[in-house]
Amino acid sequence: MPGLLLGDEAPNFEAETTQGRIRFHDFLGDSWGILFSHPRDFTPVCTTELGRAAKLVPEFSKRNVKMIALSIDSVQDHLSWSKDINAYNGEQPEEKLPFPIIADANRELAVKLGMLDPDERDKDGMPLTARVVFVFGPDKKLKLSILYPATTGRNFDEILRVVDSLQLTAYKKVATPVDWKPGDSVMVVPTLPDEEAKKLFPKGVFTKDLPSGKKYLRYTPQPE
């Protein structure tokens, strides 16, 4: 089945968007990137999602993350819908959002990326796009994939949190535990020997005692 797996390189597709024609790799440049699909323009859950995404663009920009949305509607529909999204956010109803929306009217890109939801169909019986989130690294490879059904809106605060985790763990030999938030302690990766961990993490490594006697729960303050 078409789609992307973790570690796959993003296809360098061309597409029409609300900000003109793009080539995906050129759009990403050296940045991290989030490509997120939604089922349809002028629908309630999608409007709340894109409104929230627009509000969070400054936070994603601080993290060197570019955002781009995708739907099976036309560029003109996207532009018209953008007025509603801005109005939902309490702003001027302009045909402009702080990120582009891809027009995939023939569903070619949605099929290629494995974004279709077989259980949600339009009035003609054609499948709609699911709520997919792809996070790509500066190397254009897929770092995270989340798939939601059409009936469940995404949590963009969670997407921001996982970006923080992905960026931290990409450059430091740590992993983030359950419910981690920026500033919380992190875990030393199991493959790192104790002596090397002590050198890498001068703030200290703290091991939790367990009944098994195994010393695998090693914590350290979040490195800078």
CSV table of C-alpha atoms in Angstrom, one decimal, residues 39-210:
chain,number,residue,atom,x,y,z
A,39,PRO,CA,-10.5,15.8,5.0
A,40,ARG,CA,-12.2,18.8,3.4
A,41,ASP,CA,-12.5,22.5,3.3
A,42,PHE,CA,-15.5,24.3,5.0
A,43,THR,CA,-15.8,21.5,7.6
A,44,PRO,CA,-16.0,22.1,11.4
A,45,VAL,CA,-13.2,20.1,12.8
A,46,CYS,CA,-10.8,21.1,10.1
A,47,THR,CA,-11.5,24.7,10.6
A,48,THR,CA,-10.6,24.5,14.3
A,49,GLU,CA,-7.4,22.6,13.5
A,50,LEU,CA,-6.1,25.0,10.9
A,51,GLY,CA,-7.0,27.9,13.2
A,52,ARG,CA,-5.0,26.4,16.0
A,53,ALA,CA,-2.1,25.6,13.6
A,54,ALA,CA,-2.1,29.2,12.4
A,55,LYS,CA,-1.9,30.4,16.0
A,56,LEU,CA,1.1,28.2,16.7
A,57,VAL,CA,3.1,29.1,13.7
A,58,PRO,CA,5.4,31.5,15.7
A,59,GLU,CA,6.2,28.6,18.1
A,60,PHE,CA,7.0,26.2,15.2
A,61,SER,CA,9.1,28.9,13.5
A,62,LYS,CA,11.2,29.3,16.7
A,63,ARG,CA,12.0,25.6,16.2
A,64,ASN,CA,12.9,26.1,12.5
A,65,VAL,CA,9.8,24.1,11.5
A,66,LYS,CA,7.9,24.9,8.3
A,67,MET,CA,4.2,23.9,8.1
A,68,ILE,CA,2.2,23.0,5.0
A,69,ALA,CA,-1.4,21.6,4.8
A,70,LEU,CA,-3.1,19.4,2.2
A,71,SER,CA,-6.7,18.9,1.2
A,72,ILE,CA,-8.5,17.5,-1.8
A,73,ASP,CA,-10.2,20.8,-2.6
A,74,SER,CA,-9.0,23.5,-5.1
A,75,VAL,CA,-6.7,26.5,-4.4
A,76,GLN,CA,-9.7,28.8,-4.8
A,77,ASP,CA,-11.6,26.9,-2.2
A,78,HIS,CA,-8.6,26.9,0.1
A,79,LEU,CA,-8.3,30.7,-0.2
A,80,SER,CA,-12.0,31.3,0.4
A,81,TRP,CA,-12.0,28.9,3.4
A,82,SER,CA,-9.0,30.8,4.8
A,83,LYS,CA,-11.3,33.7,5.5
A,84,ASP,CA,-13.5,31.5,7.7
A,85,ILE,CA,-10.4,30.2,9.5
A,86,ASN,CA,-9.1,33.7,10.2
A,87,ALA,CA,-12.6,34.7,11.4
A,88,TYR,CA,-12.7,31.7,13.7
A,89,ASN,CA,-9.4,32.9,15.2
A,90,GLY,CA,-11.0,36.4,15.8
A,91,GLU,CA,-8.9,38.0,13.1
A,92,GLN,CA,-9.6,39.8,9.8
A,93,PRO,CA,-11.2,37.4,7.3
A,94,GLU,CA,-8.4,37.5,4.8
A,95,GLU,CA,-7.5,34.9,2.1
A,96,LYS,CA,-4.2,34.3,3.7
A,97,LEU,CA,-2.8,31.9,6.3
A,98,PRO,CA,0.8,31.8,7.6
A,99,PHE,CA,1.4,28.5,5.8
A,100,PRO,CA,0.4,27.1,2.3
A,101,ILE,CA,-2.4,24.6,1.7
A,102,ILE,CA,-1.8,22.1,-1.1
A,103,ALA,CA,-4.6,21.5,-3.6
A,104,ASP,CA,-4.9,17.8,-4.3
A,105,ALA,CA,-8.2,17.6,-6.1
A,106,ASN,CA,-7.4,14.4,-8.0
A,107,ARG,CA,-6.1,12.8,-4.8
A,108,GLU,CA,-2.9,11.8,-6.5
A,109,LEU,CA,-0.7,13.0,-3.7
A,110,ALA,CA,-3.0,11.7,-1.0
A,111,VAL,CA,-2.8,8.2,-2.6
A,112,LYS,CA,1.0,8.4,-2.9
A,113,LEU,CA,1.5,9.3,0.7
A,114,GLY,CA,-1.1,6.9,2.1
A,115,MET,CA,-3.4,9.6,3.4
A,116,LEU,CA,-6.9,8.4,2.4
A,117,ASP,CA,-9.5,7.3,5.0
A,118,PRO,CA,-11.5,4.4,3.5
A,119,ASP,CA,-14.3,5.0,6.0
A,120,GLU,CA,-15.0,8.6,5.2
A,121,ARG,CA,-16.4,9.4,1.7
A,122,ASP,CA,-17.8,12.4,-0.1
A,123,LYS,CA,-21.2,12.7,-1.7
A,124,ASP,CA,-19.8,10.9,-4.8
A,125,GLY,CA,-18.5,8.0,-2.7
A,126,MET,CA,-14.8,9.0,-3.1
A,127,PRO,CA,-12.6,8.6,0.0
A,128,LEU,CA,-11.6,11.7,1.9
A,129,THR,CA,-8.1,12.4,3.3
A,130,ALA,CA,-7.6,11.3,6.9
A,131,ARG,CA,-5.9,13.6,9.5
A,132,VAL,CA,-2.3,12.7,8.9
A,133,VAL,CA,0.7,14.4,10.4
A,134,PHE,CA,4.2,13.9,8.9
A,135,VAL,CA,7.2,15.4,10.6
A,136,PHE,CA,10.4,15.6,8.4
A,137,GLY,CA,13.9,16.4,9.5
A,138,PRO,CA,16.4,18.7,7.7
A,139,ASP,CA,17.6,15.5,5.9
A,140,LYS,CA,14.1,15.3,4.3
A,141,LYS,CA,13.5,11.9,6.1
A,142,LEU,CA,10.3,11.1,7.9
A,143,LYS,CA,10.9,11.3,11.7
A,144,LEU,CA,7.3,10.9,13.0
A,145,SER,CA,3.9,9.9,11.6
A,146,ILE,CA,0.5,10.3,13.3
A,147,LEU,CA,-2.8,9.2,11.8
A,148,TYR,CA,-6.1,10.3,13.1
A,149,PRO,CA,-9.6,9.5,11.7
A,150,ALA,CA,-11.7,12.3,10.2
A,151,THR,CA,-13.9,12.4,13.3
A,152,THR,CA,-11.0,13.2,15.8
A,153,GLY,CA,-9.3,16.5,15.8
A,154,ARG,CA,-5.6,16.7,16.4
A,155,ASN,CA,-3.8,18.1,19.5
A,156,PHE,CA,-1.3,20.6,18.1
A,157,ASP,CA,0.2,21.2,21.5
A,158,GLU,CA,1.2,17.5,21.4
A,159,ILE,CA,2.6,18.0,17.9
A,160,LEU,CA,4.7,20.8,19.3
A,161,ARG,CA,5.8,18.6,22.2
A,162,VAL,CA,6.9,15.8,19.9
A,163,VAL,CA,8.9,18.2,17.7
A,164,ASP,CA,10.7,19.3,20.9
A,165,SER,CA,11.5,15.7,21.7
A,166,LEU,CA,12.5,14.8,18.1
A,167,GLN,CA,14.9,17.8,17.9
A,168,LEU,CA,16.4,17.1,21.3
A,169,THR,CA,17.0,13.4,20.8
A,170,ALA,CA,18.3,14.0,17.3
A,171,TYR,CA,21.3,15.8,18.7
A,172,LYS,CA,21.7,14.4,22.2
A,173,LYS,CA,22.1,10.8,23.3
A,174,VAL,CA,18.9,10.8,25.3
A,175,ALA,CA,15.3,9.7,25.0
A,176,THR,CA,12.2,11.4,26.5
A,177,PRO,CA,10.0,9.4,28.9
A,178,VAL,CA,6.2,9.2,29.1
A,179,ASP,CA,4.5,12.6,29.4
A,180,TRP,CA,7.8,14.4,29.0
A,181,LYS,CA,7.7,18.2,28.6
A,182,PRO,CA,10.6,20.6,27.8
A,183,GLY,CA,12.6,21.2,30.9
A,184,ASP,CA,11.8,17.8,32.5
A,185,SER,CA,14.5,15.2,33.1
A,186,VAL,CA,15.3,12.9,30.2
A,187,MET,CA,16.6,9.3,30.0
A,188,VAL,CA,20.1,8.2,28.9
A,189,VAL,CA,19.8,5.9,25.9
A,190,PRO,CA,20.6,2.2,26.8
A,191,THR,CA,23.4,1.9,24.3
A,192,LEU,CA,25.5,4.6,26.1
A,193,PRO,CA,28.0,3.1,28.6
A,194,ASP,CA,28.0,4.5,32.1
A,195,GLU,CA,31.4,6.1,31.9
A,196,GLU,CA,30.7,7.9,28.7
A,197,ALA,CA,27.3,9.0,30.1
A,198,LYS,CA,29.1,10.7,33.1
A,199,LYS,CA,31.3,12.6,30.7
A,200,LEU,CA,28.4,13.7,28.4
A,201,PHE,CA,26.1,14.7,31.1
A,202,PRO,CA,28.0,16.8,33.7
A,203,LYS,CA,24.8,17.6,35.6
A,204,GLY,CA,24.7,14.0,36.7
A,205,VAL,CA,23.1,10.7,35.9
A,206,PHE,CA,20.7,9.2,38.3
A,207,THR,CA,19.7,5.6,38.3
A,208,LYS,CA,16.5,4.2,39.7
A,209,ASP,CA,16.8,1.0,41.7
A,210,LEU,CA,14.5,-1.8,40.4
